GROMACS .gro file of N, CA and C in nm:
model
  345
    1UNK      N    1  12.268   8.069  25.389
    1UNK     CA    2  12.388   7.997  25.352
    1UNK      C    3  12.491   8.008  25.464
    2UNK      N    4  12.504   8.138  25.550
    2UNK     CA    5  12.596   8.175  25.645
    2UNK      C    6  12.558   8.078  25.734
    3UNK      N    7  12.421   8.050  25.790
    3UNK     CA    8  12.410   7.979  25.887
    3UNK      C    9  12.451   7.851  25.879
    4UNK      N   10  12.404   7.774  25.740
    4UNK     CA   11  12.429   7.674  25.765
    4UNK      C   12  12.580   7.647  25.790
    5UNK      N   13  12.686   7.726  25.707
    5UNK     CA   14  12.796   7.675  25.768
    5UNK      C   15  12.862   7.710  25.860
    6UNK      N   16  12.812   7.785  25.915
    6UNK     CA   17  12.837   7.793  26.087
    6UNK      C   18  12.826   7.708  26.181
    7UNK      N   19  12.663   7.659  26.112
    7UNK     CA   20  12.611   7.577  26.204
    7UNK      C   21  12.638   7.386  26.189
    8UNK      N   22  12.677   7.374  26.079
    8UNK     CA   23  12.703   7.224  26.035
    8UNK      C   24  12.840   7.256  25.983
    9UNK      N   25  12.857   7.121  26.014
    9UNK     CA   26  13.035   7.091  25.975
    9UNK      C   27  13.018   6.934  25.847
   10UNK      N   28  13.095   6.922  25.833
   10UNK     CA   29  13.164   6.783  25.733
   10UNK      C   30  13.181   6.692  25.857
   11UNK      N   31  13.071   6.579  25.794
   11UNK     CA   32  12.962   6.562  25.751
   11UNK      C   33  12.890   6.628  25.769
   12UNK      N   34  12.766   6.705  25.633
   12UNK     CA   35  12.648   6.781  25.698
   12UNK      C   36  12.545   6.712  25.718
   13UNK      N   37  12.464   6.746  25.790
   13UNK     CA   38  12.360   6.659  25.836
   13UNK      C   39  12.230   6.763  25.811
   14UNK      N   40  12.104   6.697  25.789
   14UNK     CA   41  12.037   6.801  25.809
   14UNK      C   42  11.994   6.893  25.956
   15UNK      N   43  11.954   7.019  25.933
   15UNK     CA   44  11.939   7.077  26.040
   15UNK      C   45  11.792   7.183  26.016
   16UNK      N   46  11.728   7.185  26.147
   16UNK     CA   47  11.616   7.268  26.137
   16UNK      C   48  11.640   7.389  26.183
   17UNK      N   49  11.602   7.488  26.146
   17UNK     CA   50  11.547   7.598  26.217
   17UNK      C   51  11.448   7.652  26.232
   18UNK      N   52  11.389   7.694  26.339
   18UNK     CA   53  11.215   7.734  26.359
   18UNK      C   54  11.224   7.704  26.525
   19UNK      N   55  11.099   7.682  26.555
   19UNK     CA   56  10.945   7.674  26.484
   19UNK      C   57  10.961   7.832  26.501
   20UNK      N   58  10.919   7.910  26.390
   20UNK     CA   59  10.839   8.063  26.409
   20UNK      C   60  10.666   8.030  26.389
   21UNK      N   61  10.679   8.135  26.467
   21UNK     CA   62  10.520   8.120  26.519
   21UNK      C   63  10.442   8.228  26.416
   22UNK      N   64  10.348   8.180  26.315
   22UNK     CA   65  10.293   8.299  26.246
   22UNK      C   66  10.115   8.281  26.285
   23UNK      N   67  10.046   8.413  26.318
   23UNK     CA   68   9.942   8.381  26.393
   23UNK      C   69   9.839   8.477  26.293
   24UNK      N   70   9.729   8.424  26.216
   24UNK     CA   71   9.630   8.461  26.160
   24UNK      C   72   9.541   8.474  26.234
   25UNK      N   73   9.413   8.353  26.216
   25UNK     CA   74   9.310   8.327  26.239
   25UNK      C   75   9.329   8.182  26.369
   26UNK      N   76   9.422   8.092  26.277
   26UNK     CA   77   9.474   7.957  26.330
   26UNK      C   78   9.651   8.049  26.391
   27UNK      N   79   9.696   7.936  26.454
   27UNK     CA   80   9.828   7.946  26.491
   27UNK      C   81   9.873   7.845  26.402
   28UNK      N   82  10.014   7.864  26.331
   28UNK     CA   83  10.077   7.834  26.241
   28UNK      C   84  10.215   7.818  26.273
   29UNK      N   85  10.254   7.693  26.269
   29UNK     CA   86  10.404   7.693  26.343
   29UNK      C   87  10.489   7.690  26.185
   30UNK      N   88  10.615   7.729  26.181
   30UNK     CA   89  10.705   7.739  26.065
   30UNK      C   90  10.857   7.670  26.111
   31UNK      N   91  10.864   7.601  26.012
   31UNK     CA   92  11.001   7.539  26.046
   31UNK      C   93  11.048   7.522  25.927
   32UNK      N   94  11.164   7.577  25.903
   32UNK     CA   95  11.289   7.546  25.754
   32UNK      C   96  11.379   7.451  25.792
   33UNK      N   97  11.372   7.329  25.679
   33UNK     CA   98  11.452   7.202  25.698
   33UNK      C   99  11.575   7.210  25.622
   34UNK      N  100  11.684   7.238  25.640
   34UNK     CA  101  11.807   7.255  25.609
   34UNK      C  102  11.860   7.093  25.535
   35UNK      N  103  11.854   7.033  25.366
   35UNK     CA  104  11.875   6.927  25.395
   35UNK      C  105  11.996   6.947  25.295
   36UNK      N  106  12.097   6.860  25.292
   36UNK     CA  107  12.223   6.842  25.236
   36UNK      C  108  12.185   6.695  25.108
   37UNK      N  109  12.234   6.789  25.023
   37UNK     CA  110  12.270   6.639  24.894
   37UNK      C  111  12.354   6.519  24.879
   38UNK      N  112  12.439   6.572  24.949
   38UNK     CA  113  12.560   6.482  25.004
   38UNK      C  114  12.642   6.558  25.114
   39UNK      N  115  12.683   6.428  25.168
   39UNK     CA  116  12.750   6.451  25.290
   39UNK      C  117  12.872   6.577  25.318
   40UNK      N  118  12.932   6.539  25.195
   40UNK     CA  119  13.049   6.639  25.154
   40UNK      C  120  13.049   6.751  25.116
   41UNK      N  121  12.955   6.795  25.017
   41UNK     CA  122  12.910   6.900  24.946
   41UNK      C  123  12.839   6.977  24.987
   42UNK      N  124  12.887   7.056  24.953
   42UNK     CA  125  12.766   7.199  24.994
   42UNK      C  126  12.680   7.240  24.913
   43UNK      N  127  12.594   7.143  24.876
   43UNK     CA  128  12.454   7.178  24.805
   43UNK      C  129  12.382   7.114  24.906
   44UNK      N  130  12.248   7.187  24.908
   44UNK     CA  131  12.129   7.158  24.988
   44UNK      C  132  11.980   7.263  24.919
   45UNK      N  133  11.893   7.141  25.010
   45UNK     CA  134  11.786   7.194  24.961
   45UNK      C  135  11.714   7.306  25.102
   46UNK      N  136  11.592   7.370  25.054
   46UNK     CA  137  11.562   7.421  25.194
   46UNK      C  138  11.437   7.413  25.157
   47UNK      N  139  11.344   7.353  25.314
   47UNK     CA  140  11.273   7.345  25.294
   47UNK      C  141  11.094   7.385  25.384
   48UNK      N  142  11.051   7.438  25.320
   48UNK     CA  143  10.979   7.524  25.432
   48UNK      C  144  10.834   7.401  25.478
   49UNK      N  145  10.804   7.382  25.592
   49UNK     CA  146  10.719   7.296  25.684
   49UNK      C  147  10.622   7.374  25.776
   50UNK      N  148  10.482   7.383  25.729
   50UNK     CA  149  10.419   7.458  25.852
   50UNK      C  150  10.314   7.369  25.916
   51UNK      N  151  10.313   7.370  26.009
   51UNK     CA  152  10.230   7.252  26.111
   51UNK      C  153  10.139   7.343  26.174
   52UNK      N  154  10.027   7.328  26.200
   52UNK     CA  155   9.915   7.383  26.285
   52UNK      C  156   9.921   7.330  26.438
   53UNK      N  157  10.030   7.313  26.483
   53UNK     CA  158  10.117   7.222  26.637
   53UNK      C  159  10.235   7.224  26.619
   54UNK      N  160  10.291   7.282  26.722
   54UNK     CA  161  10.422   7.289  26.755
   54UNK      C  162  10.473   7.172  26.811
   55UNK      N  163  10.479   7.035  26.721
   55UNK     CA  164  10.491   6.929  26.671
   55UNK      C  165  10.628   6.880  26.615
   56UNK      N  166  10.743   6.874  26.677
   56UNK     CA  167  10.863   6.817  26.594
   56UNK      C  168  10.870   6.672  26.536
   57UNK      N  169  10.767   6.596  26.582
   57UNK     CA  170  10.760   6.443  26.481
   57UNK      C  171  10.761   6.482  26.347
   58UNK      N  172  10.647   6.591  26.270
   58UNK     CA  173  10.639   6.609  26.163
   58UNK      C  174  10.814   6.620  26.094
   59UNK      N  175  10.853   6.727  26.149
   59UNK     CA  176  10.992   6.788  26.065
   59UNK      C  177  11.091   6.626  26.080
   60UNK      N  178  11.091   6.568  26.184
   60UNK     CA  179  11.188   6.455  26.247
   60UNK      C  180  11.125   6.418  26.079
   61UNK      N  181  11.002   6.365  26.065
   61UNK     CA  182  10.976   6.244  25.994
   61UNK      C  183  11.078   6.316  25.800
   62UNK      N  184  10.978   6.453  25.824
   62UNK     CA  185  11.082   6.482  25.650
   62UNK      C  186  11.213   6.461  25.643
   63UNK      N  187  11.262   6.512  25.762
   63UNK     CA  188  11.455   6.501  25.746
   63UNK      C  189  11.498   6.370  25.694
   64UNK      N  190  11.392   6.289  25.760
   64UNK     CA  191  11.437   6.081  25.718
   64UNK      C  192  11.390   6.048  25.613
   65UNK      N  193  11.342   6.160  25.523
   65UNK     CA  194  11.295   6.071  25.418
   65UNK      C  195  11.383   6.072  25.310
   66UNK      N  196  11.379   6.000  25.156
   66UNK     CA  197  11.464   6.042  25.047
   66UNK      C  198  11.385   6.133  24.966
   67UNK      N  199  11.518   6.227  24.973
   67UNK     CA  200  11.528   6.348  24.908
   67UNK      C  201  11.516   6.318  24.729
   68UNK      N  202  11.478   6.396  24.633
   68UNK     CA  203  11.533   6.385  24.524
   68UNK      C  204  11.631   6.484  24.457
   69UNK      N  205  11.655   6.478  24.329
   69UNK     CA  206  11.766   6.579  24.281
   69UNK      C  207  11.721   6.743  24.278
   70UNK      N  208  11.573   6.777  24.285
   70UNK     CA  209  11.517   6.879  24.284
   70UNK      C  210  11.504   6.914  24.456
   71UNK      N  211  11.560   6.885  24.512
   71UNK     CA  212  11.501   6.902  24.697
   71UNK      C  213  11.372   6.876  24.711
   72UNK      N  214  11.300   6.810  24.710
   72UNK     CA  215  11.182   6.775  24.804
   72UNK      C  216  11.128   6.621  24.815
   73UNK      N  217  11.137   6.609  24.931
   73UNK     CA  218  11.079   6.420  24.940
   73UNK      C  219  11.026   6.357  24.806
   74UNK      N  220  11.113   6.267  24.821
   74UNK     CA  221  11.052   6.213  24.698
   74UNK      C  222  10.885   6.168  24.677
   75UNK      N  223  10.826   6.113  24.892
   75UNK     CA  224  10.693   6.103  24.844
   75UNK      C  225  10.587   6.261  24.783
   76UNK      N  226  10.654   6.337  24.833
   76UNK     CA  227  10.559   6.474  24.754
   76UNK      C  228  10.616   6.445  24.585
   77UNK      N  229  10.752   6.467  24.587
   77UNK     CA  230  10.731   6.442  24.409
   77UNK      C  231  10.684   6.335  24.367
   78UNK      N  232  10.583   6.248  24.422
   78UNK     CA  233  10.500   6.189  24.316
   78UNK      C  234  10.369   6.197  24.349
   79UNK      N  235  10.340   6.246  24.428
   79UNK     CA  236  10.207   6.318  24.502
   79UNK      C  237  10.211   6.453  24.373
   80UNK      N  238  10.281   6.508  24.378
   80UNK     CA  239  10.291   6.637  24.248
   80UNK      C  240  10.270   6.607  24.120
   81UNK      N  241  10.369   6.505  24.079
   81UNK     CA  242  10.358   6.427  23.918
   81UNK      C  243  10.221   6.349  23.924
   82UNK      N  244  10.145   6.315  24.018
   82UNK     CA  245  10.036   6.269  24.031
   82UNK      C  246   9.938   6.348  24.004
   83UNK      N  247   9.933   6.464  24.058
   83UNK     CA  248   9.876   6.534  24.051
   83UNK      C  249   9.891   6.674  23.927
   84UNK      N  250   9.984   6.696  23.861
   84UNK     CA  251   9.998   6.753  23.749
   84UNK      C  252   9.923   6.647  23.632
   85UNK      N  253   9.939   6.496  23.648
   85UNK     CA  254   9.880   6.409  23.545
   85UNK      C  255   9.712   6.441  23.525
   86UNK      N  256   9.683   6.434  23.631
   86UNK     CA  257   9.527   6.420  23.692
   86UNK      C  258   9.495   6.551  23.638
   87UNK      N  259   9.576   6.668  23.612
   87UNK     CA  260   9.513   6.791  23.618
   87UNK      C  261   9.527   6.805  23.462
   88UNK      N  262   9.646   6.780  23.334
   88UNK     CA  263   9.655   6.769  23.251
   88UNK      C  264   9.558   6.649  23.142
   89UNK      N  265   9.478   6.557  23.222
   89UNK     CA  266   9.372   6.463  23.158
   89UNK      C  267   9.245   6.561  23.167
   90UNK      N  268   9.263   6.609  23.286
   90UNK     CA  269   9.120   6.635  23.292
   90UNK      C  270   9.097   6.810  23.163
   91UNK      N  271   9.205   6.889  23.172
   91UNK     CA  272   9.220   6.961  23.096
   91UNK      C  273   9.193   6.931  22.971
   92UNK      N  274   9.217   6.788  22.918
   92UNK     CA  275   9.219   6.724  22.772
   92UNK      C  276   9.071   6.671  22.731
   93UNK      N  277   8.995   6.619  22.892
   93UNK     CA  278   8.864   6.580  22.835
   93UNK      C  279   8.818   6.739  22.852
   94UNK      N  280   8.842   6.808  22.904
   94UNK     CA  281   8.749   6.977  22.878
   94UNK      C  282   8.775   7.041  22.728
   95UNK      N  283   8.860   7.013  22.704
   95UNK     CA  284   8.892   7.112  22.560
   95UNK      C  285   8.831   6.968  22.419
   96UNK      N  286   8.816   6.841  22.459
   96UNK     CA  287   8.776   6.770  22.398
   96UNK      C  288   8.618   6.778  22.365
   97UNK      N  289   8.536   6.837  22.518
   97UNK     CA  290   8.409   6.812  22.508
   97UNK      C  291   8.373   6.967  22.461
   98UNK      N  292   8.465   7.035  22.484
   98UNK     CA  293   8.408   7.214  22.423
   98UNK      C  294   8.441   7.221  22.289
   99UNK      N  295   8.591   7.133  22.209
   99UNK     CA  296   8.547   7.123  22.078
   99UNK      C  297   8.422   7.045  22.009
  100UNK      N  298   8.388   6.936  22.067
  100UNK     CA  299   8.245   6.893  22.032
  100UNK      C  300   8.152   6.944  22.045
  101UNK      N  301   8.145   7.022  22.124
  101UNK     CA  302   8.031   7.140  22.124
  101UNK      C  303   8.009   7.310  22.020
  102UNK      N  304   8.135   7.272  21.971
  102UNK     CA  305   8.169   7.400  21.885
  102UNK      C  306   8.253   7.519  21.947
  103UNK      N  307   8.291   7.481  22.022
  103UNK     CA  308   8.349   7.594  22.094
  103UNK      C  309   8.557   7.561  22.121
  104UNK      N  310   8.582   7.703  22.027
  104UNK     CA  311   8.715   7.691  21.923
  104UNK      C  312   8.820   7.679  22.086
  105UNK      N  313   8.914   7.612  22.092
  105UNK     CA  314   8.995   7.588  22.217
  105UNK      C  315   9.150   7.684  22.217
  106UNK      N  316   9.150   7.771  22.143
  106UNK     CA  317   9.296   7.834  22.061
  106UNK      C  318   9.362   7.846  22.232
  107UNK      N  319   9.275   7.874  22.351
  107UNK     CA  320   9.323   7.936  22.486
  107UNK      C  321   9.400   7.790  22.519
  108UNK      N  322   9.393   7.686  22.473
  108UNK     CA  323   9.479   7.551  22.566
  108UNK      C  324   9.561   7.569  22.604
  109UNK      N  325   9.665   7.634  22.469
  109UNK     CA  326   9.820   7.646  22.494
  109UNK      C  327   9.869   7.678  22.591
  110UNK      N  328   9.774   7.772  22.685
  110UNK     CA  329   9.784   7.888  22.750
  110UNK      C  330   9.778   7.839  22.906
  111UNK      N  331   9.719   7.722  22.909
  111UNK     CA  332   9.644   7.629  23.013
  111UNK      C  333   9.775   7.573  23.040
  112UNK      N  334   9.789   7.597  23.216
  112UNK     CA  335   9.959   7.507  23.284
  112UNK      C  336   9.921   7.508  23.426
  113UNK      N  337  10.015   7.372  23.464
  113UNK     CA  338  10.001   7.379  23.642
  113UNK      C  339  10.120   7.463  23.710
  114UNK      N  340  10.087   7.550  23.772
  114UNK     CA  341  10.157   7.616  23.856
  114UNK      C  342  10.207   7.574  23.981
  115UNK      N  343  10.336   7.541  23.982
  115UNK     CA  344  10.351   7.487  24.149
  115UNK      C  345  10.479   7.592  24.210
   0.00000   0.00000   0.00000
């Protein structure tokens, strides 16, 4: 929080910081995207980006995209809601075909996507 307002003024704009370099097996570049909700306000989202290339097109391209009210591009939140759907059908034909088989489902409730 210190940084960012050190580092951005009114208007905020987004701002990166990185690349940190985290090195496993692969090299792993890390970059946190600093993005603002509005221009005026000091709410923002933060957002973590790791590239296998020390690559700034990638981060350039997220900063330009639209944000939603939760911080993250809106194309991932529907890549997500897409993918929570897909995972909640398929959950429904499994507990559908194990009650037809006799086999009692009481564990469903219990069944959630974790993100």
């Amino acid at each position: 929080m210190r940084l960012y307002e050190n580092v951005a003024s009114k208007p905020y704009r987004p701002i990166v910081v990185g690349p940190f370099k985290k090195t496993d097996q692969v090299d792993i570049f890390v970059n946190y995207l600093i993005y603002p909700f509005h221009p005026y306000v000091k709410k923002f989202s933060v957002l973590r980006i790791e590239t296998t290339s020390n690559d700034m097109k990638i981060v350039n391209m997220m900063s330009s995209l639209e944000f939603t009210k939760d911080g993250i591009p809106s194309i991932l939140a529907i890549a997500d809601s897409s993918a929570k759907a897909v995972t909640s059908g398929v959950l429904r034909v499994i507990s559908t075909i194990m009650e037809r088989i006799g086999v009692q489902a009481s564990f469903s409730s219990r069944i959630g996507v974790q993100t």
